[in-house]
Amino acid sequence: MEKQEIMNLIIDQYIKGTFCGDCETVQSAFSDDAQMNGFFGARYGSMSAAAYAAGISEGPSMREQGIEYHAKIEEIRLLSDRTATALIRERNFHGTDFLTAFHLVKHPENGWKIVSKLFTNI
């Protein structure tokens, strides 16, 4: 059950929201203080999840541009009944492929949320 809840969160909120450029949907997948870190080529980047969500809503979405973005959950690992990791492979995120790792926490009030995102282009 927990893995299915995490899968639904990642697919319905992060992946679909990212593809459609829906800031509110993407933001709802993350905890309020979530951070992202990783690499775009050789360039290191760090930002809040709120900044990422706001950024994806600027300009036309990948869906509006006809970009064939695909994301696949490769693994979900429950570390306990309140913590987990998830690994996804993103293809053609605005022309770049990424491997992304999420850390998730099950908040008592609002369920599973992504607390950090680590990404690298591949």
mmCIF file of C-alpha atoms in Angstrom:
data_model
loop_
_atom_site.group_PDB
_atom_site.id
_atom_site.type_symbol
_atom_site.label_atom_id
_atom_site.label_comp_id
_atom_site.label_asym_id
_atom_site.label_seq_id
_atom_site.Cartn_x
_atom_site.Cartn_y
_atom_site.Cartn_z
ATOM 1 C CA MET A 1 0.000 0.000 0.000
ATOM 2 C CA GLU A 2 2.764 2.457 0.895
ATOM 3 C CA LYS A 3 4.608 1.859 -2.389
ATOM 4 C CA GLN A 4 1.397 2.448 -4.330
ATOM 5 C CA GLU A 5 0.800 5.738 -2.492
ATOM 6 C CA ILE A 6 4.345 6.857 -3.315
ATOM 7 C CA MET A 7 3.958 5.777 -6.944
ATOM 8 C CA ASN A 8 0.709 7.749 -7.236
ATOM 9 C CA LEU A 9 2.338 10.841 -5.700
ATOM 10 C CA ILE A 10 5.269 10.735 -8.111
ATOM 11 C CA ILE A 11 3.188 9.967 -11.211
ATOM 12 C CA ASP A 12 0.138 12.139 -10.533
ATOM 13 C CA GLN A 13 1.806 15.115 -8.927
ATOM 14 C CA TYR A 14 5.468 15.291 -9.960
ATOM 15 C CA ILE A 15 5.501 13.695 -13.441
ATOM 16 C CA LYS A 16 2.129 14.881 -14.748
ATOM 17 C CA GLY A 17 2.500 18.294 -13.135
ATOM 18 C CA THR A 18 5.979 18.739 -14.613
ATOM 19 C CA PHE A 19 4.813 17.710 -18.092
ATOM 20 C CA CYS A 20 1.781 20.015 -17.969
ATOM 21 C CA GLY A 21 3.604 22.962 -16.363
ATOM 22 C CA ASP A 22 1.216 22.892 -13.383
ATOM 23 C CA CYS A 23 2.970 24.703 -10.529
ATOM 24 C CA GLU A 24 0.391 23.866 -7.850
ATOM 25 C CA THR A 25 0.321 20.154 -8.673
ATOM 26 C CA VAL A 26 4.119 19.879 -8.629
ATOM 27 C CA GLN A 27 4.398 21.884 -5.413
ATOM 28 C CA SER A 28 1.846 19.594 -3.737
ATOM 29 C CA ALA A 29 4.246 16.638 -4.171
ATOM 30 C CA PHE A 30 6.919 18.334 -2.049
ATOM 31 C CA SER A 31 7.216 19.295 1.590
ATOM 32 C CA ASP A 32 7.322 23.048 2.149
ATOM 33 C CA ASP A 33 11.067 23.032 2.811
ATOM 34 C CA ALA A 34 12.132 20.544 0.103
ATOM 35 C CA GLN A 35 15.394 21.158 -1.729
ATOM 36 C CA MET A 36 16.848 20.014 -5.062
ATOM 37 C CA ASN A 37 20.480 19.538 -5.967
ATOM 38 C CA GLY A 38 22.227 18.125 -8.992
ATOM 39 C CA PHE A 39 23.870 18.587 -12.336
ATOM 40 C CA PHE A 40 22.887 19.986 -15.719
ATOM 41 C CA GLY A 41 25.913 18.823 -17.701
ATOM 42 C CA ALA A 42 28.950 20.061 -15.782
ATOM 43 C CA ARG A 43 26.960 22.849 -14.105
ATOM 44 C CA TYR A 44 25.847 22.246 -10.518
ATOM 45 C CA GLY A 45 22.455 23.589 -9.494
ATOM 46 C CA SER A 46 20.617 23.940 -6.200
ATOM 47 C CA MET A 47 17.136 25.327 -5.627
ATOM 48 C CA SER A 48 14.039 24.975 -3.516
ATOM 49 C CA ALA A 49 11.181 22.809 -4.718
ATOM 50 C CA ALA A 50 9.014 25.945 -4.687
ATOM 51 C CA ALA A 51 11.408 27.651 -7.128
ATOM 52 C CA TYR A 52 11.363 24.564 -9.369
ATOM 53 C CA ALA A 53 7.556 24.425 -9.333
ATOM 54 C CA ALA A 54 7.319 28.126 -10.161
ATOM 55 C CA GLY A 55 9.857 27.720 -12.968
ATOM 56 C CA ILE A 56 8.005 24.931 -14.735
ATOM 57 C CA SER A 57 4.929 27.121 -15.019
ATOM 58 C CA GLU A 58 6.804 29.844 -16.938
ATOM 59 C CA GLY A 59 6.266 29.742 -20.677
ATOM 60 C CA PRO A 60 4.620 26.934 -22.583
ATOM 61 C CA SER A 61 4.654 23.513 -20.908
ATOM 62 C CA MET A 62 6.281 20.472 -22.441
ATOM 63 C CA ARG A 63 2.782 19.237 -23.274
ATOM 64 C CA GLU A 64 1.943 22.502 -25.059
ATOM 65 C CA GLN A 65 5.223 22.294 -26.980
ATOM 66 C CA GLY A 66 4.561 18.714 -28.060
ATOM 67 C CA ILE A 67 7.685 17.414 -26.310
ATOM 68 C CA GLU A 68 7.680 13.644 -25.878
ATOM 69 C CA TYR A 69 8.667 13.621 -22.200
ATOM 70 C CA HIS A 70 8.657 10.239 -20.471
ATOM 71 C CA ALA A 71 9.382 9.356 -16.869
ATOM 72 C CA LYS A 72 9.577 5.870 -15.423
ATOM 73 C CA ILE A 73 9.795 4.851 -11.792
ATOM 74 C CA GLU A 74 12.675 2.387 -11.604
ATOM 75 C CA GLU A 75 12.609 1.659 -7.894
ATOM 76 C CA ILE A 76 10.795 2.527 -4.702
ATOM 77 C CA ARG A 77 12.469 1.418 -1.497
ATOM 78 C CA LEU A 78 10.720 1.670 1.848
ATOM 79 C CA LEU A 79 13.279 2.425 4.553
ATOM 80 C CA SER A 80 10.586 2.301 7.245
ATOM 81 C CA ASP A 81 6.858 2.942 7.462
ATOM 82 C CA ARG A 82 7.658 6.708 7.397
ATOM 83 C CA THR A 83 10.645 7.063 5.047
ATOM 84 C CA ALA A 84 11.407 5.961 1.496
ATOM 85 C CA THR A 85 13.509 6.560 -1.576
ATOM 86 C CA ALA A 86 12.417 6.512 -5.199
ATOM 87 C CA LEU A 87 14.488 6.465 -8.369
ATOM 88 C CA ILE A 88 13.062 7.695 -11.665
ATOM 89 C CA ARG A 89 14.485 7.974 -15.151
ATOM 90 C CA GLU A 90 13.306 11.032 -17.090
ATOM 91 C CA ARG A 91 13.655 11.097 -20.873
ATOM 92 C CA ASN A 92 13.535 14.286 -22.892
ATOM 93 C CA PHE A 93 12.987 16.784 -20.089
ATOM 94 C CA HIS A 94 13.281 19.790 -22.384
ATOM 95 C CA GLY A 95 15.751 17.798 -24.481
ATOM 96 C CA THR A 96 17.799 16.254 -21.660
ATOM 97 C CA ASP A 97 17.636 12.855 -19.959
ATOM 98 C CA PHE A 98 17.939 12.682 -16.166
ATOM 99 C CA LEU A 99 18.263 10.137 -13.420
ATOM 100 C CA THR A 100 16.469 11.496 -10.360
ATOM 101 C CA ALA A 101 16.414 10.247 -6.779
ATOM 102 C CA PHE A 102 13.775 11.366 -4.311
ATOM 103 C CA HIS A 103 13.779 11.105 -0.529
ATOM 104 C CA LEU A 104 10.275 10.916 0.890
ATOM 105 C CA VAL A 105 8.776 11.232 4.347
ATOM 106 C CA LYS A 106 5.278 10.303 5.461
ATOM 107 C CA HIS A 107 3.991 13.332 7.363
ATOM 108 C CA PRO A 108 1.381 12.555 10.035
ATOM 109 C CA GLU A 109 -0.972 15.289 8.754
ATOM 110 C CA ASN A 110 -0.607 15.198 4.973
ATOM 111 C CA GLY A 111 0.866 11.843 3.929
ATOM 112 C CA TRP A 112 3.854 11.169 1.700
ATOM 113 C CA LYS A 113 5.881 14.168 0.527
ATOM 114 C CA ILE A 114 9.174 14.529 -1.310
ATOM 115 C CA VAL A 115 11.706 16.202 1.007
ATOM 116 C CA SER A 116 14.650 16.224 -1.393
ATOM 117 C CA LYS A 117 15.486 15.622 -5.019
ATOM 118 C CA LEU A 118 18.940 14.686 -6.337
ATOM 119 C CA PHE A 119 19.352 14.723 -10.115
ATOM 120 C CA THR A 120 21.965 14.278 -12.804
ATOM 121 C CA ASN A 121 21.762 14.366 -16.542
ATOM 122 C CA ILE A 122 22.673 11.107 -18.275
#
